[in-house]
N, CA, C and O atoms as a Tinker XYZ file with bonds, in Angstrom:
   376  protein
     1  N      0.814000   -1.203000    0.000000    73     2
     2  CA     0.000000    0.000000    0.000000    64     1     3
     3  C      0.859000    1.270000    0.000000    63     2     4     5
     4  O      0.502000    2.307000   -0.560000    81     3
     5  N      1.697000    1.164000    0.481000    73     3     6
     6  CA     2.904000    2.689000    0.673000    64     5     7
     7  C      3.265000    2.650000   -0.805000    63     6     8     9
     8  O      2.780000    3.713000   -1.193000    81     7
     9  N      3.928000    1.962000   -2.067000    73     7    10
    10  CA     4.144000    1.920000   -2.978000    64     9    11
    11  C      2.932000    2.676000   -3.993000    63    10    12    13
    12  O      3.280000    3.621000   -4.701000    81    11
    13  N      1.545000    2.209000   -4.006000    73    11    14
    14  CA     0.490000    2.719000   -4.446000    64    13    15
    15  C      0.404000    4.482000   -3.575000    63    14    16    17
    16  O      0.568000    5.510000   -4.232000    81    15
    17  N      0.211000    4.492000   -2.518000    73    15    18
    18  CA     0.266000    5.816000   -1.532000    64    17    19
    19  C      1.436000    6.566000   -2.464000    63    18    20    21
    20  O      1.196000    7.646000   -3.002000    81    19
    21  N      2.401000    6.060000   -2.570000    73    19    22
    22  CA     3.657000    7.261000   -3.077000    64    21    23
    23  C      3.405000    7.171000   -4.749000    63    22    24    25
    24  O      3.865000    8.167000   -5.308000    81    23
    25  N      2.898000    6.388000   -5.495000    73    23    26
    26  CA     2.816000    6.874000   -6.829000    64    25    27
    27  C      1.310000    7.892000   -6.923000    63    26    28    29
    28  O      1.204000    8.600000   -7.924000    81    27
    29  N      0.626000    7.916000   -6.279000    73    27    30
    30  CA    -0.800000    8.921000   -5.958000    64    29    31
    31  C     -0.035000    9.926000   -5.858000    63    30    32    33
    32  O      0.232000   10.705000   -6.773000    81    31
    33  N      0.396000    9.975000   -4.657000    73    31    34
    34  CA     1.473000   11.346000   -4.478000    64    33    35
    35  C      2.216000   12.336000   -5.002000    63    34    36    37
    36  O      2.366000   13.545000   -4.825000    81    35
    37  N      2.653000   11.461000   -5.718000    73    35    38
    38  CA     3.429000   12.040000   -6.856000    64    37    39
    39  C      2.548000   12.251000   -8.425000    63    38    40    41
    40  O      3.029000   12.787000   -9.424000    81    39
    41  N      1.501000   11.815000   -8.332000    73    39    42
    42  CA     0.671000   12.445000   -9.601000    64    41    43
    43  C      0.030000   13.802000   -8.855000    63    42    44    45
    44  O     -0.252000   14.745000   -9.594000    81    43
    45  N     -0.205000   13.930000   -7.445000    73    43    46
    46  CA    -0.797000   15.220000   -7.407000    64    45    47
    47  C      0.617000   15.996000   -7.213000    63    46    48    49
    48  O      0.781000   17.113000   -7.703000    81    47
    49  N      1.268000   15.570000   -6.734000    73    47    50
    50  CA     2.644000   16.612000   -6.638000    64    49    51
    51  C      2.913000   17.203000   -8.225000    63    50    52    53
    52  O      3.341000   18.356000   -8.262000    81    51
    53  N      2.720000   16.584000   -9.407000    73    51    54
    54  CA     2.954000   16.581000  -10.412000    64    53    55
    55  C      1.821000   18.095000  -11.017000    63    54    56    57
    56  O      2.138000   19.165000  -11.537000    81    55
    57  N      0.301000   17.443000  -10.593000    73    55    58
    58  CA    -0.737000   18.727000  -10.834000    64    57    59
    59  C     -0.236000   19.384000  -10.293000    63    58    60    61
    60  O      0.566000   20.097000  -10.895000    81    59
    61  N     -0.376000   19.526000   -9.019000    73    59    62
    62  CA    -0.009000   21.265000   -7.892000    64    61    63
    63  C      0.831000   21.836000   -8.771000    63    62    64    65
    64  O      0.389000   22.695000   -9.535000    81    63
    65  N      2.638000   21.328000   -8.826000    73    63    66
    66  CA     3.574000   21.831000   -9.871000    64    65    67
    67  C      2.766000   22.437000  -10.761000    63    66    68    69
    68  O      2.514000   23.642000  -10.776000    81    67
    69  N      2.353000   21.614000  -11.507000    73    67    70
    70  CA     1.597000   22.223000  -13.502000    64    69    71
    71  C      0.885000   23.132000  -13.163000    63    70    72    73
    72  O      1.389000   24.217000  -13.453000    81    71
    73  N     -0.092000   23.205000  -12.664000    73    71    74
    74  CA    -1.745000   23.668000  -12.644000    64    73    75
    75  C     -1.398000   24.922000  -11.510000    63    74    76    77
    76  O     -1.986000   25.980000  -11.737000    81    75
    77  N     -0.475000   24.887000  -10.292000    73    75    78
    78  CA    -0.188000   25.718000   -9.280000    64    77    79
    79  C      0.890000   26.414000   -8.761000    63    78    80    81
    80  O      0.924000   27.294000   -7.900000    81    79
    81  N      1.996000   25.750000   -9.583000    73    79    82
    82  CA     2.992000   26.142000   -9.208000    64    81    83
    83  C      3.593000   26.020000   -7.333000    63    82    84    85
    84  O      4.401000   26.636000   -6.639000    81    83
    85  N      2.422000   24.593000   -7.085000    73    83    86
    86  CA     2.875000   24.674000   -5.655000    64    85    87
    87  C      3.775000   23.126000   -5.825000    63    86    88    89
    88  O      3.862000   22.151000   -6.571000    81    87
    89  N      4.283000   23.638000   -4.694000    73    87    90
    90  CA     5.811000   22.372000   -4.140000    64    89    91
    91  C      5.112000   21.827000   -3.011000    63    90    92    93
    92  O      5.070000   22.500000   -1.981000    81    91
    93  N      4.347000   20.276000   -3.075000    73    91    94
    94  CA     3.905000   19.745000   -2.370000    64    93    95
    95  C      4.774000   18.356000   -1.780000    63    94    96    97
    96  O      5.213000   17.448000   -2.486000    81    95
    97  N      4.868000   18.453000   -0.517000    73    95    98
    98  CA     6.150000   17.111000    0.118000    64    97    99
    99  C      5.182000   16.354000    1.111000    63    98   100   101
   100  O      4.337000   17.048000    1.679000    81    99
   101  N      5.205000   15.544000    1.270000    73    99   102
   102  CA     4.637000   14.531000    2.183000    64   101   103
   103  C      5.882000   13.535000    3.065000    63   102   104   105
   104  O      6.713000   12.877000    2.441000    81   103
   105  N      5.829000   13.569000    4.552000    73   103   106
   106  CA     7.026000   13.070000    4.814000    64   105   107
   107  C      6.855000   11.224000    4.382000    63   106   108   109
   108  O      6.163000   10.619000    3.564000    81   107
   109  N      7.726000   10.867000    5.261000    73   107   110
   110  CA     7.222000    9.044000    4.574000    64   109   111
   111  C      6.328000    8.724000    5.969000    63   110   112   113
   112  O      5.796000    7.614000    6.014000    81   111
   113  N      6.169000    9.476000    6.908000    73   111   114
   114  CA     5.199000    9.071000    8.074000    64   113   115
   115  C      4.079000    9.709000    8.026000    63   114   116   117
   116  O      3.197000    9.422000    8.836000    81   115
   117  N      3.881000   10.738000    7.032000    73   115   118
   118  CA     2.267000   10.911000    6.581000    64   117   119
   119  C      1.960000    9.758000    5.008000    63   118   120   121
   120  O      0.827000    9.316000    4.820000    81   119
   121  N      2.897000    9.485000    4.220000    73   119   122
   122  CA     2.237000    8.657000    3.665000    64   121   123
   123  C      1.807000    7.344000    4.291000    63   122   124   125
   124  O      0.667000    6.887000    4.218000    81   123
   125  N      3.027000    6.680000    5.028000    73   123   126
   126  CA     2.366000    5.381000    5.922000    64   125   127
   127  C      0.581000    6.365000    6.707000    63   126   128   129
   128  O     -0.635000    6.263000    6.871000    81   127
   129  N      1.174000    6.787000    6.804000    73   127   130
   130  CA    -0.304000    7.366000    7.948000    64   129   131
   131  C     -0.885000    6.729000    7.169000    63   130   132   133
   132  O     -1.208000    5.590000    7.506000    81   131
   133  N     -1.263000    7.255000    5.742000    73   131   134
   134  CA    -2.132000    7.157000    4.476000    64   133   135
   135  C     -2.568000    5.886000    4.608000    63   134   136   137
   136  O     -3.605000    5.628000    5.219000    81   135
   137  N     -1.703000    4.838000    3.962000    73   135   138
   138  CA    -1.711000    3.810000    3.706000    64   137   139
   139  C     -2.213000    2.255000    4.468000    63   138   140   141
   140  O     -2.531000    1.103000    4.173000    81   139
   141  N     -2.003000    3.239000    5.733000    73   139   142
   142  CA    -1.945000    2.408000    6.760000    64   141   143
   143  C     -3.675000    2.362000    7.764000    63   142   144   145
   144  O     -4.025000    1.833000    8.819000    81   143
   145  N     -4.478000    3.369000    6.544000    73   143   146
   146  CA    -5.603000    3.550000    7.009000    64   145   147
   147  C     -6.504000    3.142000    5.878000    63   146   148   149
   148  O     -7.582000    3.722000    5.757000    81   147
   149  N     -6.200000    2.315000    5.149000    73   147   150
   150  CA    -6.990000    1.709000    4.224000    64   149   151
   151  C     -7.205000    0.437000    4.628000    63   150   152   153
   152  O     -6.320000   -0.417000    4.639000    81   151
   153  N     -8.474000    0.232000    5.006000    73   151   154
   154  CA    -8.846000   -1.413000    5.921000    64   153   155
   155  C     -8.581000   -2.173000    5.098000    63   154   156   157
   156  O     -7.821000   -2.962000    5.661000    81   155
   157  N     -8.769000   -2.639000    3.569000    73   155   158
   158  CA    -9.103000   -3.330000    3.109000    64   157   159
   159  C     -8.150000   -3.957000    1.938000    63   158   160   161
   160  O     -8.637000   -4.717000    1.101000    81   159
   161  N     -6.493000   -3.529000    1.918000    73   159   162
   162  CA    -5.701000   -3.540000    0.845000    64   161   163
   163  C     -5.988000   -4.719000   -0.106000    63   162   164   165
   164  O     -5.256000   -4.805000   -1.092000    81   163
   165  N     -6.819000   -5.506000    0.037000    73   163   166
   166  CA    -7.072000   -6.407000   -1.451000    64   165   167
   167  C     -8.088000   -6.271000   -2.291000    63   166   168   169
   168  O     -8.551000   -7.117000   -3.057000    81   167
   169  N     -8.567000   -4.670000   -2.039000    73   167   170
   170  CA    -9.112000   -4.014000   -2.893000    64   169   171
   171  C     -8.761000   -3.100000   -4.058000    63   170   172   173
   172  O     -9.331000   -2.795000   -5.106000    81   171
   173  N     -7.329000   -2.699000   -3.339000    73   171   174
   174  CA    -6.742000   -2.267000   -4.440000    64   173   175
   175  C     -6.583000   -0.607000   -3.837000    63   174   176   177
   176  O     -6.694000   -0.157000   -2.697000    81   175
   177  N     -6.208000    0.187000   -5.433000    73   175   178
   178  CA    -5.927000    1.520000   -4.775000    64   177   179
   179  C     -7.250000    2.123000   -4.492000    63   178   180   181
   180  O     -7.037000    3.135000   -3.824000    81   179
   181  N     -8.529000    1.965000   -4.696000    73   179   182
   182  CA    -9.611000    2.446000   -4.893000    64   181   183
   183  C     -9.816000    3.328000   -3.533000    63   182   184   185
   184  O     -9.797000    4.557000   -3.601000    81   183
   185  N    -10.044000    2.537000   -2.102000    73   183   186
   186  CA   -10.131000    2.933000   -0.806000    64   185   187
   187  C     -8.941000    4.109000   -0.742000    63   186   188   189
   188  O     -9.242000    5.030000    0.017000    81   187
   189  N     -8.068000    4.199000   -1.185000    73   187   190
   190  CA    -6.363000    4.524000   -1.041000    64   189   191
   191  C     -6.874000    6.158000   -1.838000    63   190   192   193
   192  O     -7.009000    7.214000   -1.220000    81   191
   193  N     -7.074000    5.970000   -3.262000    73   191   194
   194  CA    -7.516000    7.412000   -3.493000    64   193   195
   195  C     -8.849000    8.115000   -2.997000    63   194   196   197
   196  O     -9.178000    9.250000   -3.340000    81   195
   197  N     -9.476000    7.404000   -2.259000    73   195   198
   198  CA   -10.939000    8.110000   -1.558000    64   197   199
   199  C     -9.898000    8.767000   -0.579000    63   198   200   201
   200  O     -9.800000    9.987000   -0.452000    81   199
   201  N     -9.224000    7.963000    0.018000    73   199   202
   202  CA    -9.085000    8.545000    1.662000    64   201   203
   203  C     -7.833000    9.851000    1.131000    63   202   204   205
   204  O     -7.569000   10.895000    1.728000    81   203
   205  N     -7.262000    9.351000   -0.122000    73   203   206
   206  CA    -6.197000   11.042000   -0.235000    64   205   207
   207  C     -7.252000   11.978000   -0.520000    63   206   208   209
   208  O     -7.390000   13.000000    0.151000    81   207
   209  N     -8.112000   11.635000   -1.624000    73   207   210
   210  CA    -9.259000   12.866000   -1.475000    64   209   211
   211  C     -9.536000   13.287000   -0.719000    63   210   212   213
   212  O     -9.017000   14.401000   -0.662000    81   211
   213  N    -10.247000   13.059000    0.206000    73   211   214
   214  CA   -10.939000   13.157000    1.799000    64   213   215
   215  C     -9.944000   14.135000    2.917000    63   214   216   217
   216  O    -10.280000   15.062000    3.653000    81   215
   217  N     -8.229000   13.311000    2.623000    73   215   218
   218  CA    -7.851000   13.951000    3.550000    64   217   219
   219  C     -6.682000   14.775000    3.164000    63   218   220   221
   220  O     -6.520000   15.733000    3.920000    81   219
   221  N     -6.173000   14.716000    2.594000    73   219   222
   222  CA    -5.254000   15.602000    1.322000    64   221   223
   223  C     -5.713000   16.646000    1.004000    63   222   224   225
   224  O     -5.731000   17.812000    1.397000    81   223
   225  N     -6.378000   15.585000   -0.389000    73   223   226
   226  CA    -7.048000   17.159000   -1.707000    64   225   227
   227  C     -8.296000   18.060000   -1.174000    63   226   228   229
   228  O     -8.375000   19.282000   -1.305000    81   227
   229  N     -9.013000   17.427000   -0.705000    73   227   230
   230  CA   -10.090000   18.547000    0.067000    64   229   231
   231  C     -9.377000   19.488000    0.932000    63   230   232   233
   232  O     -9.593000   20.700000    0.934000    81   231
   233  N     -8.553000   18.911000    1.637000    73   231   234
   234  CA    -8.192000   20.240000    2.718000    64   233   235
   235  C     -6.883000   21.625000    1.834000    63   234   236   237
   236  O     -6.496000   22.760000    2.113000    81   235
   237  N     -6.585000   20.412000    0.494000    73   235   238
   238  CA    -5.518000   21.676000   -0.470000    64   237   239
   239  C     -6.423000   22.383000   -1.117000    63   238   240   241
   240  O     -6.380000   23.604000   -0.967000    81   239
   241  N     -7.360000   21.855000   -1.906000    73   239   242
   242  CA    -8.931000   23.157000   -1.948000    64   241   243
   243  C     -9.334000   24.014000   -1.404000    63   242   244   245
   244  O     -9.520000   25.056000   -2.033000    81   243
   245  N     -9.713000   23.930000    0.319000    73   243   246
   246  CA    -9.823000   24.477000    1.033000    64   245   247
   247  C     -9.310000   26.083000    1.095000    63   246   248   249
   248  O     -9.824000   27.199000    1.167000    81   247
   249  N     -7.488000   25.265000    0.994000    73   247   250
   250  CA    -6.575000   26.493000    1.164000    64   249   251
   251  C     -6.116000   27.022000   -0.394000    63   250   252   253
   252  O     -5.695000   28.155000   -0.624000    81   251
   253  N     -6.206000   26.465000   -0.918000    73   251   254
   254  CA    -6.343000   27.177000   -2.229000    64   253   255
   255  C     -7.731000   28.491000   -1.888000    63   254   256   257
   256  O     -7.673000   29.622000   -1.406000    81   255
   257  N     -8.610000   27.851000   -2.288000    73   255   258
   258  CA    -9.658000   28.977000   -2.263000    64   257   259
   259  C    -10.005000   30.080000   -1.343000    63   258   260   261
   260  O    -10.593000   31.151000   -1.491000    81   259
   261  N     -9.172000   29.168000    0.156000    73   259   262
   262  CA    -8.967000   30.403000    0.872000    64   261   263
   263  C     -7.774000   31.279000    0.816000    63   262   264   265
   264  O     -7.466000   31.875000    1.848000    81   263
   265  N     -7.147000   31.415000   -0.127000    73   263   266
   266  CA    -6.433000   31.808000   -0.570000    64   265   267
   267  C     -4.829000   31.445000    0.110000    63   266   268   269
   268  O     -3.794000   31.648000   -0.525000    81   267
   269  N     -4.866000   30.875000    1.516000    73   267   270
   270  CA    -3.797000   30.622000    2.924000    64   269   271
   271  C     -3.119000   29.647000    1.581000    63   270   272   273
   272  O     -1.916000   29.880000    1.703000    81   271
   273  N     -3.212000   29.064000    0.851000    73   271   274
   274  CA    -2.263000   28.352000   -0.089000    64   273   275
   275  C     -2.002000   28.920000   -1.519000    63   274   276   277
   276  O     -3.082000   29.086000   -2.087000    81   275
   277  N     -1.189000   29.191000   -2.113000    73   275   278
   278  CA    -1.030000   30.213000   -2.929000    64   277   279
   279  C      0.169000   29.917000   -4.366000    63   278   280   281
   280  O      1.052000   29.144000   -3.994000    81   279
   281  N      0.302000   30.254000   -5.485000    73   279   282
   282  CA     1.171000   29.958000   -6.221000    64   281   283
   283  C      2.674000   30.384000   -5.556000    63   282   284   285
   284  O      2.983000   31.307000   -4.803000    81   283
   285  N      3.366000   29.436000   -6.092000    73   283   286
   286  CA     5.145000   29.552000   -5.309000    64   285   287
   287  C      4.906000   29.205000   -3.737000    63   286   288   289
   288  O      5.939000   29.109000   -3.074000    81   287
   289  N      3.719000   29.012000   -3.085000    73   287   290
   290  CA     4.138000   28.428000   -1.864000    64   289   291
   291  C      4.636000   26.926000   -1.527000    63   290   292   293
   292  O      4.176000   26.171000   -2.384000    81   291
   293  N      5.143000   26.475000   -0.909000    73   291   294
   294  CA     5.182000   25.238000   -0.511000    64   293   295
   295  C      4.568000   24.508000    0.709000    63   294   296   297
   296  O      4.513000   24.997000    1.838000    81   295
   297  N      4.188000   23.486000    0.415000    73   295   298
   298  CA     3.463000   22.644000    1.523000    64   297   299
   299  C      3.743000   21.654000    1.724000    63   298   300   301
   300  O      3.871000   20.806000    0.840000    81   299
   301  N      3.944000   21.429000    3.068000    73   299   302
   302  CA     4.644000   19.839000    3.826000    64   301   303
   303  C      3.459000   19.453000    4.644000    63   302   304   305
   304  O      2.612000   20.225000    5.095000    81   303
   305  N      3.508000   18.202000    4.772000    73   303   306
   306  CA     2.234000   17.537000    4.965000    64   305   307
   307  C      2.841000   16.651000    5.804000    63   306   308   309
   308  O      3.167000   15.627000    5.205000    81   307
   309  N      3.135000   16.656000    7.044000    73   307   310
   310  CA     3.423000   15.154000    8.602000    64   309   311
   311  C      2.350000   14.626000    9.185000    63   310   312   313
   312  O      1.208000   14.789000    8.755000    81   311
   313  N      2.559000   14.155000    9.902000    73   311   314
   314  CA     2.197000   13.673000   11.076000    64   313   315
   315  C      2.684000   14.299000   12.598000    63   314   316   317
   316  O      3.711000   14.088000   13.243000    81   315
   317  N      1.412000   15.220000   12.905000    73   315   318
   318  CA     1.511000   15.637000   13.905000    64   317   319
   319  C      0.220000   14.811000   15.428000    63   318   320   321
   320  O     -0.961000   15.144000   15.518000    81   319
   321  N      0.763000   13.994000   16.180000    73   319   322
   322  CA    -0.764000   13.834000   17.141000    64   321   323
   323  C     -1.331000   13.136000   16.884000    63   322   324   325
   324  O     -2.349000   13.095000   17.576000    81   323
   325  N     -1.227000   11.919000   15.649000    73   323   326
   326  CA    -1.954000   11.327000   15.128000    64   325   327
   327  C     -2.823000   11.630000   14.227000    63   326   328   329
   328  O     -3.885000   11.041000   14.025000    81   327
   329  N     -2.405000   12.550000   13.663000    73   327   330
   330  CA    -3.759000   13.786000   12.323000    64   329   331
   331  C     -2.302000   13.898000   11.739000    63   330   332   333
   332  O     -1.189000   13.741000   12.241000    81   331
   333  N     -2.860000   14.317000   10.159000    73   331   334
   334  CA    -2.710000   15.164000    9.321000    64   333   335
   335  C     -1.856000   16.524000    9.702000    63   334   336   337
   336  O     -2.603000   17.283000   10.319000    81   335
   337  N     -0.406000   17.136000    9.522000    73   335   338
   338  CA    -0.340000   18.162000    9.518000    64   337   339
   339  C     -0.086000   19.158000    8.886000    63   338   340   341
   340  O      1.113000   19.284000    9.136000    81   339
   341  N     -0.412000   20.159000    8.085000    73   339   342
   342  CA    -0.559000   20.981000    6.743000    64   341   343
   343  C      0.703000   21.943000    7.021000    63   342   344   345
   344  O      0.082000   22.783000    7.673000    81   343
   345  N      1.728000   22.323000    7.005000    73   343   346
   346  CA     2.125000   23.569000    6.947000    64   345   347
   347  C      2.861000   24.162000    5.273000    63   346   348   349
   348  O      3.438000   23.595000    4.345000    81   347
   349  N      2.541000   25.245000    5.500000    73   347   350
   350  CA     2.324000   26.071000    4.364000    64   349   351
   351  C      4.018000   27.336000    4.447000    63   350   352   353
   352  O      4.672000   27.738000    5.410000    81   351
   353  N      4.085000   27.455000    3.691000    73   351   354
   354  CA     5.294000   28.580000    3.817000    64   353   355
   355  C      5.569000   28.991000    2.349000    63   354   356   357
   356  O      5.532000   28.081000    1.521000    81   355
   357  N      5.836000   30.223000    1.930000    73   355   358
   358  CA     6.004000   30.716000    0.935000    64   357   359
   359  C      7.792000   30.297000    0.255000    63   358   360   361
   360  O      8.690000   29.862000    0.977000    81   359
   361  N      7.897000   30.496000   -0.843000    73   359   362
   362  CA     9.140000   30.128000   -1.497000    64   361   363
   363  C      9.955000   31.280000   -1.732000    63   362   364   365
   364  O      9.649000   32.346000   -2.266000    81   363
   365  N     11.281000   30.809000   -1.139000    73   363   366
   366  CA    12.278000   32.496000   -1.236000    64   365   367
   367  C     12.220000   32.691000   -2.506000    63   366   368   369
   368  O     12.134000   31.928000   -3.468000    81   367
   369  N     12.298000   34.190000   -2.350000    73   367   370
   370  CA    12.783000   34.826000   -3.734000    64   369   371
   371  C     10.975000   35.385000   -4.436000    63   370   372   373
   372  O     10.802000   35.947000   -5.518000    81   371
   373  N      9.967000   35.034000   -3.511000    73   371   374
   374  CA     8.379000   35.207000   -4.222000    64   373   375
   375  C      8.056000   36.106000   -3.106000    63   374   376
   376  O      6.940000   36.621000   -3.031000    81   375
């Protein structure tokens, strides 16, 4: 499941880049987080891209539209507490 988790990853890391110009990182203990919350791995990636939707891309929408995420910023994504942790920071030189 971490193998499937990190090629997902890297197709939205790929949009943000194109479409946003954002630099999106995920450490390897928020992707296990990921991965490691899909009950059912002999289903395949299916469960695997609901739950990045859900808990990922909805909350990068969020901050997109609220503007708190922005072109040239960058975003790192851990494990803080057992959740999800978003931080955001702008890119030198912008």
């Amino acid at each position: 499941m971490i193998k499937i988790a990190e090629n997902q990853i890297t197709r939205l890391q790929d949009k943000l880049r194109t479409e946003h110009t954002i630099d999106l990182s995920l450490t390897d203990e928020a992707i296990t987080w990921l991965a490691q919350r899909v009950h059912d791995p002999s289903r395949g990636a299916r469960p695997l891209s609901r739950l990045i939707d859900k808990k990922v891309l909805d909350r990068i929408s969020a901050m997109l539209l609220s503007k708190q995420l922005r072109r040239n910023y960058r975003l790192q994504i851990d494990v803080q507490q057992g959740k999800l942790d978003f931080t955001v920071e702008q890119c030198e030189g912008d």
